[in-house]
mmCIF file of C-alpha atoms (C1' of nucleotides) in Angstrom:
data_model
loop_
_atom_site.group_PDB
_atom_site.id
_atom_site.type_symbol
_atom_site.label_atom_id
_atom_site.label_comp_id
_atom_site.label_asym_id
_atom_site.label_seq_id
_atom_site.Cartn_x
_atom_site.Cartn_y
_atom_site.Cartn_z
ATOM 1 C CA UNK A 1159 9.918 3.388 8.626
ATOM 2 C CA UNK A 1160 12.001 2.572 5.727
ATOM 3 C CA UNK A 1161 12.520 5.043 2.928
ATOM 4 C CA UNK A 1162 10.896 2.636 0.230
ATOM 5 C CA UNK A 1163 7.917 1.874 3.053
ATOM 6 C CA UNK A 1164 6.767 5.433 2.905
ATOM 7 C CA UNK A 1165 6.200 4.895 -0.984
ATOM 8 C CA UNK A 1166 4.374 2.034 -0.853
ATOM 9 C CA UNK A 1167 2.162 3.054 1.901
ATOM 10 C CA UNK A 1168 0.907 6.103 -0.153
ATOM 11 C CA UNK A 1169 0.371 4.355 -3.092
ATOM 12 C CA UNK A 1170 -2.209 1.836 -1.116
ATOM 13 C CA UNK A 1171 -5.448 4.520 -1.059
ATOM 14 C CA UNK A 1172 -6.789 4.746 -4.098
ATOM 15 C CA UNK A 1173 -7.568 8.530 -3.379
ATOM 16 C CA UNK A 1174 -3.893 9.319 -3.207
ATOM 17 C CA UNK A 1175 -3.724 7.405 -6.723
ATOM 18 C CA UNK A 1176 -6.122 9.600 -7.762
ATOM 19 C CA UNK A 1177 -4.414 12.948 -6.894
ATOM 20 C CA UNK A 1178 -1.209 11.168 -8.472
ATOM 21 C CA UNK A 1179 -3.581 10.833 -11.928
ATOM 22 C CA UNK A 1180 -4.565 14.114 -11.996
ATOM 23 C CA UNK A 1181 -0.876 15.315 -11.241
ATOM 24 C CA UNK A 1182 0.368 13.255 -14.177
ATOM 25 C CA UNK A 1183 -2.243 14.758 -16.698
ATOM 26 C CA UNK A 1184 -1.267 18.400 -15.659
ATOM 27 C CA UNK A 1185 1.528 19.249 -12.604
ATOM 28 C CA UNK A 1186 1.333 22.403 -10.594
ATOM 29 C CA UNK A 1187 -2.053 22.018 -9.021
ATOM 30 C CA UNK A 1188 -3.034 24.046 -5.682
ATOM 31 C CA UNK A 1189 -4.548 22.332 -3.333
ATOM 32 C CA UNK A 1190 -8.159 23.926 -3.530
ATOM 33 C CA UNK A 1191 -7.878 22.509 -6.928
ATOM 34 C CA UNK A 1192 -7.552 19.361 -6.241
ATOM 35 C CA UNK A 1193 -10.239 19.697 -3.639
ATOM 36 C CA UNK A 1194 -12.235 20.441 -5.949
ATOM 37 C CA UNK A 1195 -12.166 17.483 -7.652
ATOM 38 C CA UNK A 1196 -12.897 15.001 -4.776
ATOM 39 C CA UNK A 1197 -15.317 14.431 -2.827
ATOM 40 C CA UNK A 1198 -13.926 14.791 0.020
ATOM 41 C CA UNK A 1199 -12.985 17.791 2.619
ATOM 42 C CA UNK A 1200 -10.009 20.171 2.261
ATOM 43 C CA UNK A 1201 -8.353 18.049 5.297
ATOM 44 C CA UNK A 1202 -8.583 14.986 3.860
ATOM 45 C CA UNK A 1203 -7.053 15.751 0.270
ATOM 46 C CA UNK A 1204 -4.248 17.752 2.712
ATOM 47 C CA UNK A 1205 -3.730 14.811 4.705
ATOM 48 C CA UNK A 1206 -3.386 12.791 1.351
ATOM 49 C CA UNK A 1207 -1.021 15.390 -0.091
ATOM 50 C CA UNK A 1208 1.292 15.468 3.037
ATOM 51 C CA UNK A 1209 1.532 11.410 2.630
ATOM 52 C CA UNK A 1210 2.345 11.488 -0.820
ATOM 53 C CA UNK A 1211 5.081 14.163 -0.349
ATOM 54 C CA UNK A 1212 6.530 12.644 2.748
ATOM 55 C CA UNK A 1213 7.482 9.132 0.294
ATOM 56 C CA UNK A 1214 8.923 11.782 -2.383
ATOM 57 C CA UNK A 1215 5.707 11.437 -5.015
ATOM 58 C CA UNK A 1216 5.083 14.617 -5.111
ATOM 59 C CA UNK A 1217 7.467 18.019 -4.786
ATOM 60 C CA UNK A 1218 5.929 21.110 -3.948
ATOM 61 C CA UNK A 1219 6.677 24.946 -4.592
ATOM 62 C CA UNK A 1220 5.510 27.441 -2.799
ATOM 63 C CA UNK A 1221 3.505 30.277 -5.315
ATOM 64 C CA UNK A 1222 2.655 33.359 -2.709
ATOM 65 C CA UNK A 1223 0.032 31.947 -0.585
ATOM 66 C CA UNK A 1224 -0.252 28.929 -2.684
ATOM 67 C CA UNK A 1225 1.515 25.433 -3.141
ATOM 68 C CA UNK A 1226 2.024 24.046 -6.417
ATOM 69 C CA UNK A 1227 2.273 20.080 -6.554
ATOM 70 C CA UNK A 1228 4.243 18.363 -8.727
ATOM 71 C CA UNK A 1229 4.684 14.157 -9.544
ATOM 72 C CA UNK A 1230 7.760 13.174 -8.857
ATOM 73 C CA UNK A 1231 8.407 9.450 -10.784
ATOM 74 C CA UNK A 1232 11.730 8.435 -9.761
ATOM 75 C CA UNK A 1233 10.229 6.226 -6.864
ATOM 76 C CA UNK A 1234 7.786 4.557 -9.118
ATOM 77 C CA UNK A 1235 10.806 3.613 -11.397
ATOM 78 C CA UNK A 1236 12.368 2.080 -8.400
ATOM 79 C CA UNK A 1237 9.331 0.059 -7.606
ATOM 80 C CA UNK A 1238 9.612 -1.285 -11.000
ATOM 81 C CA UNK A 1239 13.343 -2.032 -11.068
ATOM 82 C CA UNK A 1240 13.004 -3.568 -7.848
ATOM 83 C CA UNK A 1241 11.372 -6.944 -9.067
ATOM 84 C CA UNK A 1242 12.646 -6.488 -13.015
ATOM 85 C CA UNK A 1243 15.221 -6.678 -14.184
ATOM 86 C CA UNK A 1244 16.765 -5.690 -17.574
ATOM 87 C CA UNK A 1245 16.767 -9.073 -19.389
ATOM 88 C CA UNK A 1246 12.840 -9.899 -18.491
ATOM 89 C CA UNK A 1247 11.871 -5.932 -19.132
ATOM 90 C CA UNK A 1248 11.269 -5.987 -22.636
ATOM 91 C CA UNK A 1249 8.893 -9.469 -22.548
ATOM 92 C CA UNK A 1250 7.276 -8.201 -19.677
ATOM 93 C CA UNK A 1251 6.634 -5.191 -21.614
ATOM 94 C CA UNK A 1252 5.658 -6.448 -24.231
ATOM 95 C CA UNK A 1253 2.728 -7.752 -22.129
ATOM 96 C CA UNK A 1254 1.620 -4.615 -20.400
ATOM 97 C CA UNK A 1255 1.581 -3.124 -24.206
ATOM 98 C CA UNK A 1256 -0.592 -5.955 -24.923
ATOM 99 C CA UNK A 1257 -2.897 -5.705 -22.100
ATOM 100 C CA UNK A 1258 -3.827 -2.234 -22.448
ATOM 101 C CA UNK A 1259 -4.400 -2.047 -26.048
ATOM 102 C CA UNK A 1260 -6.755 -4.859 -25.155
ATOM 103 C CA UNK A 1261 -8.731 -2.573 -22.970
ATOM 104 C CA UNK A 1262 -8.404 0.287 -24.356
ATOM 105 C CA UNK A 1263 -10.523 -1.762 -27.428
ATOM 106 C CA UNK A 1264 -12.535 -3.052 -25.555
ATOM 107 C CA UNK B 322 -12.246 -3.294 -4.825
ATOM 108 C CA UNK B 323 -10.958 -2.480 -8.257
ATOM 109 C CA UNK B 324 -8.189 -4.708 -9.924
ATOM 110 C CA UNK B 325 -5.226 -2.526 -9.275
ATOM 111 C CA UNK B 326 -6.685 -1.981 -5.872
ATOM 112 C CA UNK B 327 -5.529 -5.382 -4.912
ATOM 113 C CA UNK B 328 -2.124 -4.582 -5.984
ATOM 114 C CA UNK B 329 -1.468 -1.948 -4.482
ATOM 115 C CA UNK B 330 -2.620 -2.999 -0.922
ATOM 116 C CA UNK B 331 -0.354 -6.395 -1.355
ATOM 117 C CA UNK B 332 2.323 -4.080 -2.112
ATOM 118 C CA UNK B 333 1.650 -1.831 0.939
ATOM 119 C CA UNK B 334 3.156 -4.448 3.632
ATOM 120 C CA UNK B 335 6.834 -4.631 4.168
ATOM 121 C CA UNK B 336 6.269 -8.762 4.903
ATOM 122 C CA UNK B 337 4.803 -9.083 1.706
ATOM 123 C CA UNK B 338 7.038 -7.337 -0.684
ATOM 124 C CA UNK B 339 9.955 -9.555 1.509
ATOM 125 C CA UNK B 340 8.322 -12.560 0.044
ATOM 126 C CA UNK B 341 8.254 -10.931 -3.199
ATOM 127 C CA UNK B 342 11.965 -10.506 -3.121
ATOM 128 C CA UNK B 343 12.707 -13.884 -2.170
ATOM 129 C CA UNK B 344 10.655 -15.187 -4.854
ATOM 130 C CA UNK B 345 12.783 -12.583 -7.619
ATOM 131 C CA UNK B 346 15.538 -14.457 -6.277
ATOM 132 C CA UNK B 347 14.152 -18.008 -6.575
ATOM 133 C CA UNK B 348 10.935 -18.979 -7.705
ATOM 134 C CA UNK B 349 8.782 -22.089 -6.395
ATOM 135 C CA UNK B 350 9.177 -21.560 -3.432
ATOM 136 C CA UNK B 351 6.621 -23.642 -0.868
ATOM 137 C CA UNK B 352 4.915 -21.927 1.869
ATOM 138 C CA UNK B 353 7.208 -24.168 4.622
ATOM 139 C CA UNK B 354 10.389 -22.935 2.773
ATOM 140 C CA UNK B 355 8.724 -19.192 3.090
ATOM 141 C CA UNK B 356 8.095 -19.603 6.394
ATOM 142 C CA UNK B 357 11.619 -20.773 7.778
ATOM 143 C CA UNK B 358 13.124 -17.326 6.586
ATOM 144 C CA UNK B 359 10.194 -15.337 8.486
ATOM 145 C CA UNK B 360 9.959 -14.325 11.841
ATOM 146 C CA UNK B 361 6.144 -15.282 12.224
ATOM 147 C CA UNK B 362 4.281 -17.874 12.024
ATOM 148 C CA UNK B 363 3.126 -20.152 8.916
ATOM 149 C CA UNK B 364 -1.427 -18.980 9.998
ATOM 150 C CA UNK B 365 0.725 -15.326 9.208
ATOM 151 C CA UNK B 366 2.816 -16.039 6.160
ATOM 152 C CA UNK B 367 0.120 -17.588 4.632
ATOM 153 C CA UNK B 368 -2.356 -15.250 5.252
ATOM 154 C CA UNK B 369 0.115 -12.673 3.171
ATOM 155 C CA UNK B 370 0.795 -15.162 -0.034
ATOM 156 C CA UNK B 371 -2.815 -15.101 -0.173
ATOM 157 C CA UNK B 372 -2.969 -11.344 -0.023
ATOM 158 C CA UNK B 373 0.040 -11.269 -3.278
ATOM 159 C CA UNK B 374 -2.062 -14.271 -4.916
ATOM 160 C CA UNK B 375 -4.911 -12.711 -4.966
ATOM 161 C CA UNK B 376 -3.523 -9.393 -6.283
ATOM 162 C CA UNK B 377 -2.556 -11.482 -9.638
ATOM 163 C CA UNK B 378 1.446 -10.991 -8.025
ATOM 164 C CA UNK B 379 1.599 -14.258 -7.322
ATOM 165 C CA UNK B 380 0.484 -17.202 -9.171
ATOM 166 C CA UNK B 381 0.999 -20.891 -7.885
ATOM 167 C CA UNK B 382 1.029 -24.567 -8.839
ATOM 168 C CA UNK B 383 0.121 -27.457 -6.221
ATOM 169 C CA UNK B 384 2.842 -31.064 -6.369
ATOM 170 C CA UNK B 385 1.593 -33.175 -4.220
ATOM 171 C CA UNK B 386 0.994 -32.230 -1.177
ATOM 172 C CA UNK B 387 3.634 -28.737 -2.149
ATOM 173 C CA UNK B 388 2.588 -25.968 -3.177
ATOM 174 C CA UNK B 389 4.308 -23.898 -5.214
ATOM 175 C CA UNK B 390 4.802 -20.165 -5.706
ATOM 176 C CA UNK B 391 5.938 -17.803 -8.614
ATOM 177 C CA UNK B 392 6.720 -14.340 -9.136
ATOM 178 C CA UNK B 393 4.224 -12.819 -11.869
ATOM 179 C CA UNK B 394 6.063 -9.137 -12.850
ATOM 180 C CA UNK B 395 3.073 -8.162 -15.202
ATOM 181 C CA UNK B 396 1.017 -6.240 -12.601
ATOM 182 C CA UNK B 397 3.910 -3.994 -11.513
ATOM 183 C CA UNK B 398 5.096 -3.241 -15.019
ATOM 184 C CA UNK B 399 1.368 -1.442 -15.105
ATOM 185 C CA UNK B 400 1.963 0.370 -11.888
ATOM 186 C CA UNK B 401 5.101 1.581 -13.754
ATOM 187 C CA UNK B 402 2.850 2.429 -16.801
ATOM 188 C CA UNK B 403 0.446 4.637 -15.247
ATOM 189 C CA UNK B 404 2.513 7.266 -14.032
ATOM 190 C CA UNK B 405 5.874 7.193 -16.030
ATOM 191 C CA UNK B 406 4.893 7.436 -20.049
ATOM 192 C CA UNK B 407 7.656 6.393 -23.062
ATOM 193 C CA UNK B 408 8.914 9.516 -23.800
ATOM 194 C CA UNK B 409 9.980 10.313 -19.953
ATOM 195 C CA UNK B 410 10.338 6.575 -19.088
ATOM 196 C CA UNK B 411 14.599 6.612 -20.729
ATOM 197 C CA UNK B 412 15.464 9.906 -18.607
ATOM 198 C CA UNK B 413 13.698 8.273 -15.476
ATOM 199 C CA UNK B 414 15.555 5.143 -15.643
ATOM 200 C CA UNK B 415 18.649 6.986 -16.310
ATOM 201 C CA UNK B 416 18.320 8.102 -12.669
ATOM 202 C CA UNK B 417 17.278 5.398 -11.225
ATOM 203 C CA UNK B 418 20.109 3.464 -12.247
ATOM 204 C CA UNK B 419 22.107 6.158 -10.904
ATOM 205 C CA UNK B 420 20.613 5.977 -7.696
ATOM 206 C CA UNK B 421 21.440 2.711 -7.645
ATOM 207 C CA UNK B 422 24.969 2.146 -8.601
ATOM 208 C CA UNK B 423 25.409 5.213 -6.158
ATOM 209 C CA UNK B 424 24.062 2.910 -3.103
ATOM 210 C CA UNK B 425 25.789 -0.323 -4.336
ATOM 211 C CA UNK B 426 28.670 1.944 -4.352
ATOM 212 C CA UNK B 427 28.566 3.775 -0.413
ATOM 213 C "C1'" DT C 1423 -6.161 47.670 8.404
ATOM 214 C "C1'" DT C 1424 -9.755 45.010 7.551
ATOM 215 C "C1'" DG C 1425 -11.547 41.076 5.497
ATOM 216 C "C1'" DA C 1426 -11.416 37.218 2.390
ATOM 217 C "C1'" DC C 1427 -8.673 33.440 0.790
ATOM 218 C "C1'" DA C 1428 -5.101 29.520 0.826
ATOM 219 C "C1'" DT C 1429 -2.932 26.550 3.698
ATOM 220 C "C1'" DG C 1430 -1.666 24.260 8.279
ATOM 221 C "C1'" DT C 1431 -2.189 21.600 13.161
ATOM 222 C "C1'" DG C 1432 -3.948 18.551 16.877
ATOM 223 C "C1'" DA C 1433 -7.366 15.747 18.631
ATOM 224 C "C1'" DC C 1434 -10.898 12.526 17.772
ATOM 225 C "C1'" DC C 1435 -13.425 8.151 15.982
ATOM 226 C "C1'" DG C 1436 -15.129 4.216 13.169
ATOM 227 C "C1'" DT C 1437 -13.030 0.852 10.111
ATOM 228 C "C1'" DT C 1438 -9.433 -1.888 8.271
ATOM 229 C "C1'" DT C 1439 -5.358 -4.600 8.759
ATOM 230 C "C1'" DG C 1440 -1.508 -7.691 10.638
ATOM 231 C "C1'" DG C 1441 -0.760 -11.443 13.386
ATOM 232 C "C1'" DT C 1442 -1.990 -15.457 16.379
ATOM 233 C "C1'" DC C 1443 -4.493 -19.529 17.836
ATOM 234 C "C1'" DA C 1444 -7.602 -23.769 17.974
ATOM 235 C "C1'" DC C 1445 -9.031 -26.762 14.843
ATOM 236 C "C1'" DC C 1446 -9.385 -29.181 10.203
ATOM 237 C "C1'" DT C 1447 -8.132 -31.698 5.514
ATOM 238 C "C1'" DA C 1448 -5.076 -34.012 2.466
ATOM 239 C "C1'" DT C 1449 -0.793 -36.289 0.957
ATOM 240 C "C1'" DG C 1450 3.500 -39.212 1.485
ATOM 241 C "C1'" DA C 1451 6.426 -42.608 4.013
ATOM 242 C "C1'" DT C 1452 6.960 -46.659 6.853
ATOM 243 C "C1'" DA D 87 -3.117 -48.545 8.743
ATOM 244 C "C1'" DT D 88 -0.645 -45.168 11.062
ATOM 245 C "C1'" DC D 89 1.732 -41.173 11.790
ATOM 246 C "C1'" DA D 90 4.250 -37.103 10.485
ATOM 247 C "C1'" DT D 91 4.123 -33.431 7.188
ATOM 248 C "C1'" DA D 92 2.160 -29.651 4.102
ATOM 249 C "C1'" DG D 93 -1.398 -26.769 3.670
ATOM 250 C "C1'" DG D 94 -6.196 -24.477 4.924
ATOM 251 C "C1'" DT D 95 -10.324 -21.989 7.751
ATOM 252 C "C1'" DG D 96 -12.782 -18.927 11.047
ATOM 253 C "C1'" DA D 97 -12.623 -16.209 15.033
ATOM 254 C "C1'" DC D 98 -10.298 -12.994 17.707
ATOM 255 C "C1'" DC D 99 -7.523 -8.659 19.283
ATOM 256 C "C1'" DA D 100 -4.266 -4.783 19.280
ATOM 257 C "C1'" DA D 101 -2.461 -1.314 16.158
ATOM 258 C "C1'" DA D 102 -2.668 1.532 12.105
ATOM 259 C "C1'" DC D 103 -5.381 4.168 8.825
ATOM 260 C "C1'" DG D 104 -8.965 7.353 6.515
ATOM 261 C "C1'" DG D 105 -11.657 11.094 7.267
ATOM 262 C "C1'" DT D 106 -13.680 15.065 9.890
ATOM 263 C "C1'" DC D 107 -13.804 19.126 12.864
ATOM 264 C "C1'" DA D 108 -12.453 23.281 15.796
ATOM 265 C "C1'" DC D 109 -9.015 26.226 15.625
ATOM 266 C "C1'" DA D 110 -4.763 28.796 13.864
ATOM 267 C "C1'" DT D 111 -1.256 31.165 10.605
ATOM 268 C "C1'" DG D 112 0.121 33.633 6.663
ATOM 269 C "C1'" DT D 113 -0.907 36.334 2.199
ATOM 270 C "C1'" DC D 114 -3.306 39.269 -1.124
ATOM 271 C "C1'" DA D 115 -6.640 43.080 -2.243
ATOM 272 C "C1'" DA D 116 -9.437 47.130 -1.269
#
DNA sequence: TTGACATGTGACCGTTTGGTCACCTATGAT
DNA sequence: ATCATAGGTGACCAAACGGTCACATGTCAA
């Protein structure tokens, strides 16, 4: 598996999404907090968590007997760069701007 | 299956973000043309431009009895929106372009 | 040191996904 | 008209994935 493959393939469940959304509103969650959260069993949001680490999402720190998670966005930049370059960046943009101020009004 | 759902499964197969990169390079591309740089058949590499077309990464216009295929960079400027905001996006992309001239580099 | 709490491992199973094939439709050239 | 070419559909199968459970390890508090 391909260092870039890893990233892509935890970014396809929408759960890991999830736990990457409620990293990016506040880092350092346990993992009983973000259990709590979902729906879901302890496994499954570890399972989730392992994934998401593995591709470099998330870094973790261990706190005693628990594990802070943090979002890592340095591979998410890379997606990005990947298929845009500097010259179409700003138009592009200019879209996505555009876009969510539409739904964000709507 | 939510919008961004789509785009994130399209994004999850290595084929598929191939045909993404060959499309960066060139666009209009025909599904034959695809094809000849793919080790797999056309039933296969069609079944995966329908996958990115669907997901809004792809958009295409029929000549004849062509059909051709274009790059759309809107839907992963929002994947790069969700998790990096502007005030961390500049010191992201600083590394990121480090990372990068580092590789071109080795 | 005993017990409760936070996290970790391996096996298991139903569902989804990637890829192929037989067969079909439509367009262009001769 | 005829034939090759470009693209499209539905069914099928092996492999990968999401989620759960029984069981296990390490850490803090009383």
């Amino acid at each position: 598996m391909t260092d870039d493959d890893a990233v892509f393939k935890a970014l396809a469940d929408p759960t890991r999404r999830y736990l990457l959304d409620r990293l990016y509103e506040r880092d350092g969650r346990t993992l009983t907090e973000l259990e709590s959260e979902l729906e879901m069993t302890r496994f499954g949001v570890m399972k989730h968590l392992r994934v998401l680490e593995d591709a470099g999402l998330v870094v973790t720190r261990r706190a005693g007997r628990e594990k802070q998670h943090f979002l890592n966005p340095v591979p998410i930049r890379l997606v990005h760069d990947r298929w845009i370059d500097k010259y179409t960046e700003h138009r592009v943009a200019a879209l996505s701007d555009l876009k969510k101020r539409l739904e964000e009004s709507a």
